[in-house]
RNA sequence: GGUGAGGUGGGUGAGAGGCUGAAACCACCAGUUUGCUAAACUGACGUACGGGGUAACUCGUACCGCGGGUUCGAAUCCCGCCCUCACCGCCA
């Protein structure tokens, strides 16, 4: 969330930045400032009354000790009015401050100045394109047909067991999944990320910390009996490891990577492009997370983007990098790059990674700070990125690498799969 | 699921209505001493919000798991909830 103190002294800047998302926040910001002013006045009066009450209580204590019971009794009556007044003030402060918080929480993160203005995916900037469109044999098939042809992914079986969007991977299909996970984790290790195996359910506090709650309430699977949410991404449990902590400066940057299955209800999404692996309720993903010093976060964003691109290059996949416009960015992000792989049989780009700098948006919610050289606590910056999400990578691999003899496995994966062709 | 114990500052742990934002010890930081290191000694050392000051700092308030209650006054008493640990049961 945006810091209240920041809004107070940079209201116009906040409005200007949010306009990059196509949002007019002028009214909300005005209400925040007005309500905050009232809340502070109220709190000030409340605290003065509390101070007075504390003082009288202390005096009574002294009187009691020196045996002046009568004077003490007299003092007691003085507190009645204060207590009465306090009751009202406390309720007012609570109401006003809750309103301020509610309003602030409703605001998405302010985009970085380099984020292009825009409303939708059409306004995203293509930063670069790598590789070229692969030449496919005649009668090339989309991945869902390849999956059936080689009996490596069974979508219907998944429907029977759980429902649409829960595919069953079989044989070499399952091995390919495992190989990719292992490959991604090993690469992350080599790049200095510490591997984490987090819980794949989280409590509501964690959901709030990374911004899924209350913004995306309906998008997570929820187990009411235990009040737990199935994670939509490893970002949630991993980033929440740093909730309510004050880190030592020497601990930064923190670099974590973790594999988890991810669960998404995808409520409300629909459309033609959801066949096969394009959109699932359960999928596998290796996520990378960093907690860094503020002055480094934009360099780290570039580094993480380069790292993810390195993976795609090793897999030999034709991809492009998009700089998302304000309107297409996630709620919590200040700047996001999306990586899209080319799906040769579908003739379209598929998003397979999203790398974001959240600046202090998450760390404020998380109360994740670090102690700087001067011994002052300072808000850390958090970033994360998919490195990578499997389904669309698999879709692209199957489609782009199909040959008359079968599906060619990228060289870097062969040590992990133990086979070089799916036939 | 049952029974019992317990949640206090970075850690261990005292406190059992006012003298406690909190003893003591450890860790961390600064300084003194010392060929270096270590040891010893001295000092500083929680967080958040609000007010004042360029600032070092200072004043006020809140916080001893969370939420209520009793009281002039609560870490301390009462009620509810959550969590942790131990043992038993069940079990991958």
Coordinates of C-alpha atoms (C1' of nucleotides) in Angstrom, one line a residue:
Chain A
X1 CA 0.0 0.0 0.0
X2 CA 1.0 3.6 -0.5
X3 CA 2.3 5.2 2.6
X4 CA 0.0 7.7 4.2
X5 CA 2.9 10.1 5.0
X6 CA 3.9 9.9 1.3
X7 CA 0.4 10.9 0.2
X8 CA 0.3 13.7 2.6
X9 CA 3.4 15.4 1.2
X10 CA 3.1 14.2 -2.4
X11 CA -0.6 14.2 -3.2
X12 CA -0.3 15.6 -6.7
X13 CA 2.5 13.2 -7.5
X14 CA 0.4 10.2 -6.4
X15 CA -2.5 11.3 -8.5
X16 CA -0.3 11.9 -11.5
X17 CA 1.4 8.5 -11.2
X18 CA -1.9 6.7 -10.8
X19 CA -3.2 8.4 -13.9
X20 CA -0.7 6.2 -15.7
X21 CA -3.0 3.3 -14.9
X22 CA -5.9 5.2 -16.3
X23 CA -7.2 5.9 -12.8
X24 CA -8.4 9.3 -11.6
X25 CA -7.6 9.2 -7.9
X26 CA -8.1 12.8 -7.1
X27 CA -11.3 12.3 -5.2
X28 CA -10.0 9.4 -3.2
X29 CA -6.8 11.2 -2.3
X30 CA -8.8 14.2 -1.2
X31 CA -10.9 12.1 1.1
X32 CA -7.8 10.4 2.5
X33 CA -6.3 13.8 3.3
X34 CA -9.5 15.2 4.8
X35 CA -10.2 12.1 6.9
X36 CA -6.6 11.9 8.0
X37 CA -6.7 15.5 9.2
X38 CA -9.8 14.8 11.2
X39 CA -8.4 11.6 12.6
X40 CA -5.2 13.3 13.7
X41 CA -7.0 16.1 15.4
X42 CA -9.2 13.6 17.1
X43 CA -6.2 11.4 18.1
X44 CA -4.4 14.4 19.5
X45 CA -7.4 15.3 21.7
X46 CA -7.7 11.7 22.8
X47 CA -4.0 11.5 23.7
X48 CA -4.2 14.7 25.7
X49 CA -7.1 13.2 27.7
X50 CA -5.2 10.0 28.2
X51 CA -2.2 11.9 29.4
X52 CA -4.4 13.8 31.9
X53 CA -6.0 10.6 33.1
X54 CA -2.6 8.9 33.5
X55 CA -1.4 11.9 35.5
X56 CA -4.4 11.8 37.9
X57 CA -4.0 8.1 38.3
X58 CA -0.4 8.6 39.4
X59 CA -1.4 11.4 41.8
X60 CA -4.0 9.1 43.3
X61 CA -1.3 6.5 43.8
X62 CA 0.9 8.9 45.6
X63 CA -2.0 10.0 47.9
X64 CA -3.0 6.5 48.7
X65 CA 0.6 5.7 49.7
X66 CA 0.8 8.6 52.0
X67 CA -2.5 7.7 53.5
X68 CA -4.5 10.7 52.3
X69 CA -7.6 8.6 51.4
X70 CA -10.0 11.5 51.3
X71 CA -8.0 13.6 48.8
X72 CA -7.6 10.5 46.7
X73 CA -11.4 9.9 46.7
X74 CA -11.8 13.5 45.5
X75 CA -9.4 13.0 42.7
X76 CA -11.3 9.9 41.5
X77 CA -14.3 12.0 40.7
X78 CA -12.2 14.1 38.4
X79 CA -11.6 11.2 36.1
X80 CA -15.2 10.5 35.4
X81 CA -15.6 13.2 32.8
X82 CA -12.4 12.3 31.2
X83 CA -13.4 8.7 30.8
X84 CA -16.7 9.7 29.3
X85 CA -15.0 12.0 26.8
X86 CA -12.4 9.3 26.0
X87 CA -15.1 6.8 25.0
X88 CA -16.4 9.1 22.3
X89 CA -12.9 10.1 21.1
X90 CA -11.7 6.5 20.9
X91 CA -14.6 5.4 18.8
X92 CA -14.1 8.4 16.5
X93 CA -10.4 7.8 16.1
X94 CA -11.1 4.2 15.3
X95 CA -13.7 5.0 12.7
X96 CA -11.7 7.7 11.0
X97 CA -8.5 5.8 10.9
X98 CA -10.2 2.7 9.6
X99 CA -11.7 4.8 6.8
X100 CA -8.3 6.2 5.9
X101 CA -6.8 2.7 5.8
X102 CA -9.7 1.4 3.8
X103 CA -9.2 4.1 1.2
X104 CA -5.4 3.7 1.1
X105 CA -5.8 -0.1 0.6
X106 CA -8.1 0.5 -2.3
X107 CA -5.4 2.3 -4.2
X108 CA -3.1 0.2 -6.4
X109 CA 0.6 0.9 -6.4
X110 CA 1.9 4.0 -8.1
X111 CA 3.6 3.1 -11.4
X112 CA 7.3 4.0 -11.9
X113 CA 7.8 7.0 -14.1
X114 CA 9.1 4.8 -16.9
X115 CA 5.9 2.9 -17.1
X116 CA 4.0 3.8 -20.3
X117 CA 0.5 5.3 -20.0
X118 CA -2.2 3.0 -21.2
X119 CA -5.5 1.2 -20.6
X120 CA -5.0 -2.4 -21.8
X121 CA -2.6 -5.0 -23.2
X122 CA -2.7 -3.1 -26.5
X123 CA -0.7 -0.3 -25.0
X124 CA 2.1 -2.4 -23.7
X125 CA 5.6 -1.7 -25.2
X126 CA 7.5 -4.5 -26.8
X127 CA 11.0 -4.1 -25.4
X128 CA 12.7 -6.8 -27.5
X129 CA 12.1 -10.0 -29.4
X130 CA 14.5 -12.9 -29.3
X131 CA 14.8 -15.8 -31.8
X132 CA 12.6 -16.4 -34.7
X133 CA 9.4 -18.2 -35.6
X134 CA 10.3 -21.9 -35.9
X135 CA 9.5 -23.7 -39.1
X136 CA 7.0 -26.4 -38.5
X137 CA 6.3 -29.5 -40.5
X138 CA 3.2 -29.8 -42.6
X139 CA 0.0 -30.6 -40.6
X140 CA 1.5 -29.1 -37.4
X141 CA -0.7 -29.6 -34.4
X142 CA -1.6 -27.5 -31.4
X143 CA -0.3 -28.8 -28.2
X144 CA -3.5 -30.3 -26.9
X145 CA -3.7 -32.5 -30.0
X146 CA 0.0 -33.4 -29.6
X147 CA -0.7 -34.2 -26.0
X148 CA -3.4 -36.7 -27.0
X149 CA -1.3 -38.1 -29.9
X150 CA 1.6 -39.0 -27.7
X151 CA -0.6 -39.7 -24.7
X152 CA 1.4 -37.4 -22.4
X153 CA -1.3 -35.1 -21.0
X154 CA -4.9 -36.2 -20.5
X155 CA -7.3 -33.3 -20.1
X156 CA -10.5 -35.4 -20.0
X157 CA -9.1 -37.6 -17.2
X158 CA -8.4 -34.5 -15.2
X159 CA -12.0 -33.5 -15.6
X160 CA -13.2 -36.8 -14.3
X161 CA -10.9 -36.6 -11.2
X162 CA -11.2 -32.9 -10.4
X163 CA -12.7 -30.7 -13.1
X164 CA -11.7 -28.7 -16.1
X165 CA -8.3 -27.0 -15.8
X166 CA -6.7 -29.9 -13.8
X167 CA -4.9 -31.9 -16.4
X168 CA -3.2 -35.3 -15.7
X169 CA 0.3 -35.6 -17.0
X170 CA 1.4 -39.1 -18.0
X171 CA 4.6 -40.9 -18.8
X172 CA 7.0 -38.7 -20.7
X173 CA 4.6 -35.8 -20.1
X174 CA 5.0 -36.2 -16.3
X175 CA 8.7 -36.6 -16.6
X176 CA 9.0 -33.5 -18.7
X177 CA 7.2 -31.5 -16.0
X178 CA 9.6 -32.8 -13.4
X179 CA 12.6 -32.1 -15.6
X180 CA 11.6 -28.5 -16.1
X181 CA 11.1 -28.0 -12.4
X182 CA 14.5 -29.5 -11.6
X183 CA 16.1 -27.5 -14.4
X184 CA 14.6 -24.2 -13.2
X185 CA 15.5 -24.8 -9.6
X186 CA 19.1 -25.8 -10.5
X187 CA 19.5 -22.7 -12.6
X188 CA 18.2 -20.5 -9.8
X189 CA 20.6 -22.1 -7.4
X190 CA 23.5 -21.4 -9.7
X191 CA 22.3 -17.8 -9.9
X192 CA 22.5 -17.4 -6.1
X193 CA 18.9 -18.0 -5.1
X194 CA 18.3 -20.0 -2.0
X195 CA 15.8 -22.7 -2.6
X196 CA 12.6 -22.7 -0.4
X197 CA 9.9 -25.3 -0.1
X198 CA 7.0 -23.3 1.5
X199 CA 3.5 -24.4 2.5
X200 CA 1.1 -24.3 -0.3
X201 CA -1.7 -23.0 1.8
X202 CA -1.6 -19.7 3.6
X203 CA -3.6 -17.8 6.2
X204 CA -5.4 -14.5 5.6
X205 CA -2.6 -12.4 7.0
X206 CA -0.3 -13.7 4.3
X207 CA -2.8 -13.1 1.6
X208 CA -3.1 -9.5 2.7
X209 CA 0.7 -9.1 3.0
X210 CA 1.4 -9.7 -0.7
X211 CA -1.8 -8.0 -1.9
X212 CA -4.0 -10.9 -2.9
X213 CA -6.4 -10.0 -0.2
X214 CA -8.7 -8.2 -0.3
X215 CA -8.1 -7.3 -4.0
X216 CA -8.3 -10.9 -5.4
X217 CA -10.5 -12.5 -2.7
X218 CA -12.5 -14.6 -5.2
X219 CA -9.5 -15.8 -7.2
X220 CA -8.1 -18.1 -4.6
X221 CA -9.3 -21.5 -3.5
X222 CA -10.4 -21.3 0.1
X223 CA -10.7 -24.0 2.7
X224 CA -13.2 -22.5 5.2
X225 CA -13.0 -25.3 7.7
X226 CA -9.4 -24.2 8.5
X227 CA -9.6 -20.7 7.2
X228 CA -6.7 -21.3 4.7
X229 CA -6.2 -20.3 1.1
X230 CA -4.5 -22.4 -1.6
X231 CA -1.6 -20.3 -2.9
X232 CA -2.0 -18.8 -6.4
X233 CA 1.8 -18.5 -6.6
X234 CA 4.8 -19.2 -4.4
X235 CA 5.3 -15.5 -4.1
X236 CA 2.7 -15.5 -1.3
X237 CA 4.3 -17.9 1.2
X238 CA 7.9 -16.9 0.3
X239 CA 7.5 -13.2 0.5
X240 CA 5.5 -13.6 3.7
X241 CA 8.5 -15.2 5.3
X242 CA 9.6 -11.6 5.7
X243 CA 6.4 -10.4 7.3
X244 CA 6.8 -8.5 10.6
X245 CA 10.6 -8.6 10.5
X246 CA 13.4 -6.1 10.7
X247 CA 16.3 -7.3 8.7
X248 CA 19.9 -6.4 9.1
X249 CA 21.3 -4.5 6.2
X250 CA 23.9 -7.1 5.7
X251 CA 21.2 -9.7 5.0
X252 CA 20.2 -7.9 1.8
X253 CA 19.7 -8.7 -0.9
X254 CA 17.6 -11.7 0.0
X255 CA 17.3 -14.1 -3.0
X256 CA 14.8 -17.0 -2.8
X257 CA 13.5 -19.4 -5.3
X258 CA 10.8 -22.0 -4.8
X259 CA 8.8 -24.5 -6.7
X260 CA 5.1 -25.0 -5.9
X261 CA 2.0 -26.0 -7.6
X262 CA -0.2 -22.9 -8.0
X263 CA -4.0 -22.8 -7.7
X264 CA -6.2 -20.2 -9.4
X265 CA -10.0 -20.2 -9.6
X266 CA -9.9 -17.9 -12.7
X267 CA -13.4 -16.9 -11.8
X268 CA -14.8 -14.6 -14.5
X269 CA -12.2 -15.3 -17.1
X270 CA -13.5 -16.8 -20.3
X271 CA -12.8 -16.7 -24.0
X272 CA -11.5 -18.6 -27.0
X273 CA -7.9 -19.0 -25.9
X274 CA -8.3 -21.3 -22.9
X275 CA -7.9 -24.6 -24.6
X276 CA -5.3 -27.1 -23.4
X277 CA -2.6 -25.7 -21.2
X278 CA -3.3 -22.0 -21.9
X279 CA -5.2 -21.5 -18.7
X280 CA -5.4 -23.9 -15.8
X281 CA -6.7 -24.1 -12.3
X282 CA -3.6 -25.9 -11.1
X283 CA -0.2 -25.5 -12.6
X284 CA 3.5 -25.7 -11.6
X285 CA 5.8 -22.8 -11.3
X286 CA 9.2 -21.9 -10.0
X287 CA 9.1 -18.4 -8.5
X288 CA 12.0 -16.1 -7.7
X289 CA 11.7 -13.5 -4.9
X290 CA 14.1 -10.8 -3.9
X291 CA 14.1 -8.4 -0.9
X292 CA 16.5 -5.6 -1.6
X293 CA 17.6 -2.1 -0.6
X294 CA 15.4 0.6 -2.3
X295 CA 18.3 2.1 -4.3
X296 CA 19.0 -1.2 -6.0
X297 CA 15.5 -2.4 -6.8
X298 CA 15.3 -1.2 -10.4
X299 CA 18.7 -2.6 -11.3
X300 CA 17.5 -5.9 -9.7
X301 CA 14.4 -5.8 -11.8
X302 CA 16.5 -5.6 -14.9
X303 CA 18.7 -8.4 -13.6
X304 CA 15.7 -10.6 -12.9
X305 CA 14.4 -9.9 -16.4
X306 CA 17.7 -10.9 -17.9
X307 CA 17.8 -14.0 -15.7
X308 CA 14.4 -15.2 -16.9
X309 CA 15.3 -14.4 -20.5
X310 CA 18.4 -16.6 -20.0
X311 CA 16.2 -19.5 -19.2
X312 CA 14.1 -19.0 -22.3
X313 CA 17.2 -18.8 -24.4
X314 CA 18.6 -22.0 -23.0
X315 CA 15.3 -23.7 -23.9
X316 CA 15.6 -22.2 -27.4
X317 CA 12.2 -20.6 -27.3
X318 CA 11.3 -17.6 -29.5
X319 CA 10.1 -15.0 -27.0
X320 CA 9.5 -11.3 -26.6
X321 CA 9.6 -9.0 -23.6
X322 CA 6.9 -6.5 -22.9
X323 CA 7.0 -3.5 -20.6
X324 CA 3.4 -3.4 -19.3
X325 CA 1.5 -0.1 -19.5
X326 CA -0.1 1.3 -16.3
X327 CA -3.5 -0.1 -17.1
X328 CA -2.3 -3.7 -17.6
X329 CA -0.1 -3.9 -14.5
X330 CA -1.0 -5.8 -11.4
X331 CA -2.4 -4.1 -8.4
X332 CA 0.7 -4.2 -6.3
X333 CA 3.3 -3.6 -9.0
X334 CA 5.2 -0.4 -9.7
X335 CA 6.8 -1.8 -12.9
X336 CA 6.4 -5.1 -14.7
X337 CA 8.0 -6.9 -17.6
X338 CA 6.1 -9.8 -19.1
X339 CA 7.8 -12.5 -21.1
X340 CA 5.8 -14.2 -23.8
X341 CA 6.8 -17.3 -25.7
X342 CA 5.7 -17.9 -29.3
X343 CA 3.3 -20.7 -29.7
X344 CA 3.9 -21.8 -33.2
X345 CA 0.8 -23.9 -33.9
X346 CA -1.6 -21.4 -32.2
X347 CA 0.2 -18.5 -33.9
X348 CA 0.2 -16.4 -30.8
X349 CA 2.2 -15.2 -27.9
X350 CA 1.7 -16.8 -24.5
X351 CA 2.6 -15.1 -21.3
X352 CA 5.0 -17.4 -19.3
X353 CA 6.6 -15.0 -16.9
X354 CA 5.9 -11.7 -15.2
X355 CA 8.7 -9.9 -13.4
X356 CA 7.7 -7.0 -11.1
X357 CA 9.2 -4.5 -8.7
X358 CA 6.7 -3.7 -6.0
X359 CA 8.9 -1.1 -4.3
X360 CA 7.5 -0.7 -0.8
X361 CA 3.9 -1.6 -1.7
X362 CA 4.2 -5.1 -0.3
X363 CA 6.8 -4.4 2.4
X364 CA 4.5 -1.8 3.9
X365 CA 1.7 -4.4 4.2
X366 CA 4.2 -6.9 5.4
X367 CA 5.9 -4.6 7.8
X368 CA 9.2 -5.8 6.3
X369 CA 12.0 -3.3 7.1
X370 CA 15.7 -3.3 7.4
X371 CA 18.1 -1.4 9.7
X372 CA 20.3 0.9 7.6
X373 CA 23.9 2.0 8.4
X374 CA 22.6 4.8 10.6
X375 CA 20.6 2.3 12.6
X376 CA 17.3 3.6 11.3
X377 CA 14.6 1.3 10.1
X378 CA 13.8 1.7 6.5
X379 CA 11.3 0.0 4.2
X380 CA 12.8 -2.7 2.0
X381 CA 11.7 -3.2 -1.6
X382 CA 10.3 -6.5 -2.8
X383 CA 10.4 -8.1 -6.3
X384 CA 9.4 -11.3 -7.8
X385 CA 9.2 -13.1 -11.1
X386 CA 8.2 -16.4 -12.6
X387 CA 11.2 -18.5 -13.5
X388 CA 9.2 -20.1 -14.9
X389 CA 5.6 -21.1 -15.1
X390 CA 5.4 -24.5 -16.7
X391 CA 2.2 -24.9 -18.7
X392 CA 2.8 -22.4 -21.5
X393 CA 6.4 -23.3 -21.7
X394 CA 5.3 -26.9 -22.2
X395 CA 2.8 -25.8 -24.8
X396 CA 5.4 -23.9 -26.7
X397 CA 8.0 -26.7 -26.4
X398 CA 5.5 -29.3 -27.7
X399 CA 4.3 -27.1 -30.6
X400 CA 7.6 -25.5 -31.6
X401 CA 9.7 -28.6 -31.4
X402 CA 7.3 -31.0 -33.2
X403 CA 8.9 -33.0 -36.1
X404 CA 7.7 -35.8 -38.3
X405 CA 9.5 -38.1 -35.9
X406 CA 8.2 -36.8 -32.7
X407 CA 8.8 -33.9 -30.3
X408 CA 12.4 -32.9 -29.8
X409 CA 13.4 -32.2 -26.2
X410 CA 15.7 -29.2 -25.8
X411 CA 19.3 -30.2 -25.2
X412 CA 19.5 -28.6 -21.8
X413 CA 16.6 -30.8 -20.6
X414 CA 17.9 -34.1 -21.8
X415 CA 20.1 -34.7 -18.7
X416 CA 16.9 -34.2 -16.7
X417 CA 14.5 -36.2 -18.8
X418 CA 16.7 -39.0 -19.9
X419 CA 15.2 -39.0 -23.4
X420 CA 15.6 -36.6 -26.3
X421 CA 12.4 -37.2 -28.1
X422 CA 8.8 -37.8 -27.3
X423 CA 7.5 -40.2 -29.9
Chain B
rG1 C1' -9.3 -35.8 19.0
rG2 C1' -8.0 -36.1 24.7
rU3 C1' -5.0 -34.1 28.9
rG4 C1' -1.5 -30.8 30.9
rA5 C1' 1.8 -26.5 30.6
rG6 C1' 2.7 -21.9 28.5
rG7 C1' 2.8 -17.3 25.2
rU8 C1' 6.9 -10.8 28.2
rG9 C1' 12.1 -6.7 24.2
rG10 C1' 17.0 -9.9 18.9
rG11 C1' 17.5 -14.6 22.5
rU12 C1' 17.0 -16.8 27.6
rG13 C1' 14.0 -15.2 31.5
rA14 C1' 12.2 -12.2 36.2
rG15 C1' 7.9 -9.5 37.3
rA16 C1' 1.9 -11.5 40.2
rG17 C1' -2.4 -4.2 40.7
rG18 C1' 0.8 2.1 41.1
rC19 C1' 8.0 2.7 42.3
rU20 C1' 7.8 -1.4 35.2
rG21 C1' 8.5 0.2 28.6
rA22 C1' 9.7 -3.6 31.7
rA23 C1' 15.2 -6.7 36.4
rA24 C1' 19.2 -10.0 35.3
rC25 C1' 22.0 -12.6 31.7
rC26 C1' 23.4 -13.4 26.5
rA27 C1' 23.8 -11.3 21.7
rC28 C1' 24.4 -6.7 18.9
rC29 C1' 26.7 -1.6 18.6
rA30 C1' 30.2 2.4 20.4
rG31 C1' 34.3 3.5 23.6
rU32 C1' 38.6 2.4 27.1
rU33 C1' 42.6 -0.9 27.9
rU34 C1' 45.8 -4.2 24.9
rG35 C1' 51.8 -5.8 19.8
rC36 C1' 47.1 -8.2 16.9
rU37 C1' 43.0 -11.3 18.3
rA38 C1' 40.7 -12.6 22.7
rA39 C1' 39.4 -11.2 27.6
rA40 C1' 38.1 -7.3 31.0
rC41 C1' 35.8 -2.6 32.0
rU42 C1' 32.4 1.6 30.6
rG43 C1' 28.2 3.3 27.9
rA44 C1' 24.2 2.9 24.5
rC45 C1' 20.6 -0.5 23.0
rG46 C1' 12.3 -2.2 21.3
rU47 C1' 8.3 -0.8 17.8
rA48 C1' 4.5 2.4 15.9
rC49 C1' 1.7 6.9 15.7
rG50 C1' 1.4 12.2 16.8
rG51 C1' 3.6 17.2 18.4
rG52 C1' 8.4 20.3 18.6
rG53 C1' 13.5 20.9 16.3
rU54 C1' 17.8 21.6 10.1
rA55 C1' 19.6 17.8 13.2
rA56 C1' 21.8 14.9 17.4
rC57 C1' 17.4 14.9 20.1
rU58 C1' 13.0 15.8 22.9
rC59 C1' 7.7 15.6 24.6
rG60 C1' 3.0 12.8 24.4
rU61 C1' 0.3 8.2 23.5
rA62 C1' -0.2 3.1 22.5
rC63 C1' 2.0 -1.8 22.6
rC64 C1' 4.1 -7.7 27.5
rG65 C1' -0.2 -13.5 21.8
rC66 C1' -5.3 -11.1 20.0
rG67 C1' -10.1 -9.0 21.6
rG68 C1' -13.3 -7.4 25.5
rG69 C1' -14.1 -6.4 30.9
rU70 C1' -13.1 -4.8 36.2
rU71 C1' -10.3 -0.4 38.4
rC72 C1' -8.7 6.3 39.6
rG73 C1' -4.7 3.0 37.8
rA74 C1' -3.6 -3.7 34.5
rA75 C1' 2.1 -7.2 31.7
rU76 C1' -0.1 -8.4 36.6
rC77 C1' -7.2 -9.7 38.2
rC78 C1' -11.8 -11.7 35.1
rC79 C1' -14.1 -13.5 30.3
rG80 C1' -13.6 -15.1 25.1
rC81 C1' -10.4 -16.4 21.1
rC82 C1' -5.8 -17.7 18.7
rC83 C1' -1.2 -20.0 18.9
rU84 C1' 3.0 -23.0 20.8
rC85 C1' 5.0 -27.0 23.5
rA86 C1' 4.7 -31.9 26.1
rC87 C1' 2.3 -36.6 26.7
rC88 C1' -1.6 -40.0 25.0
rG89 C1' -4.7 -41.6 20.7
rC90 C1' -4.9 -41.9 15.3
rC91 C1' -1.7 -41.7 11.1
rA92 C1' 1.7 -40.4 5.8

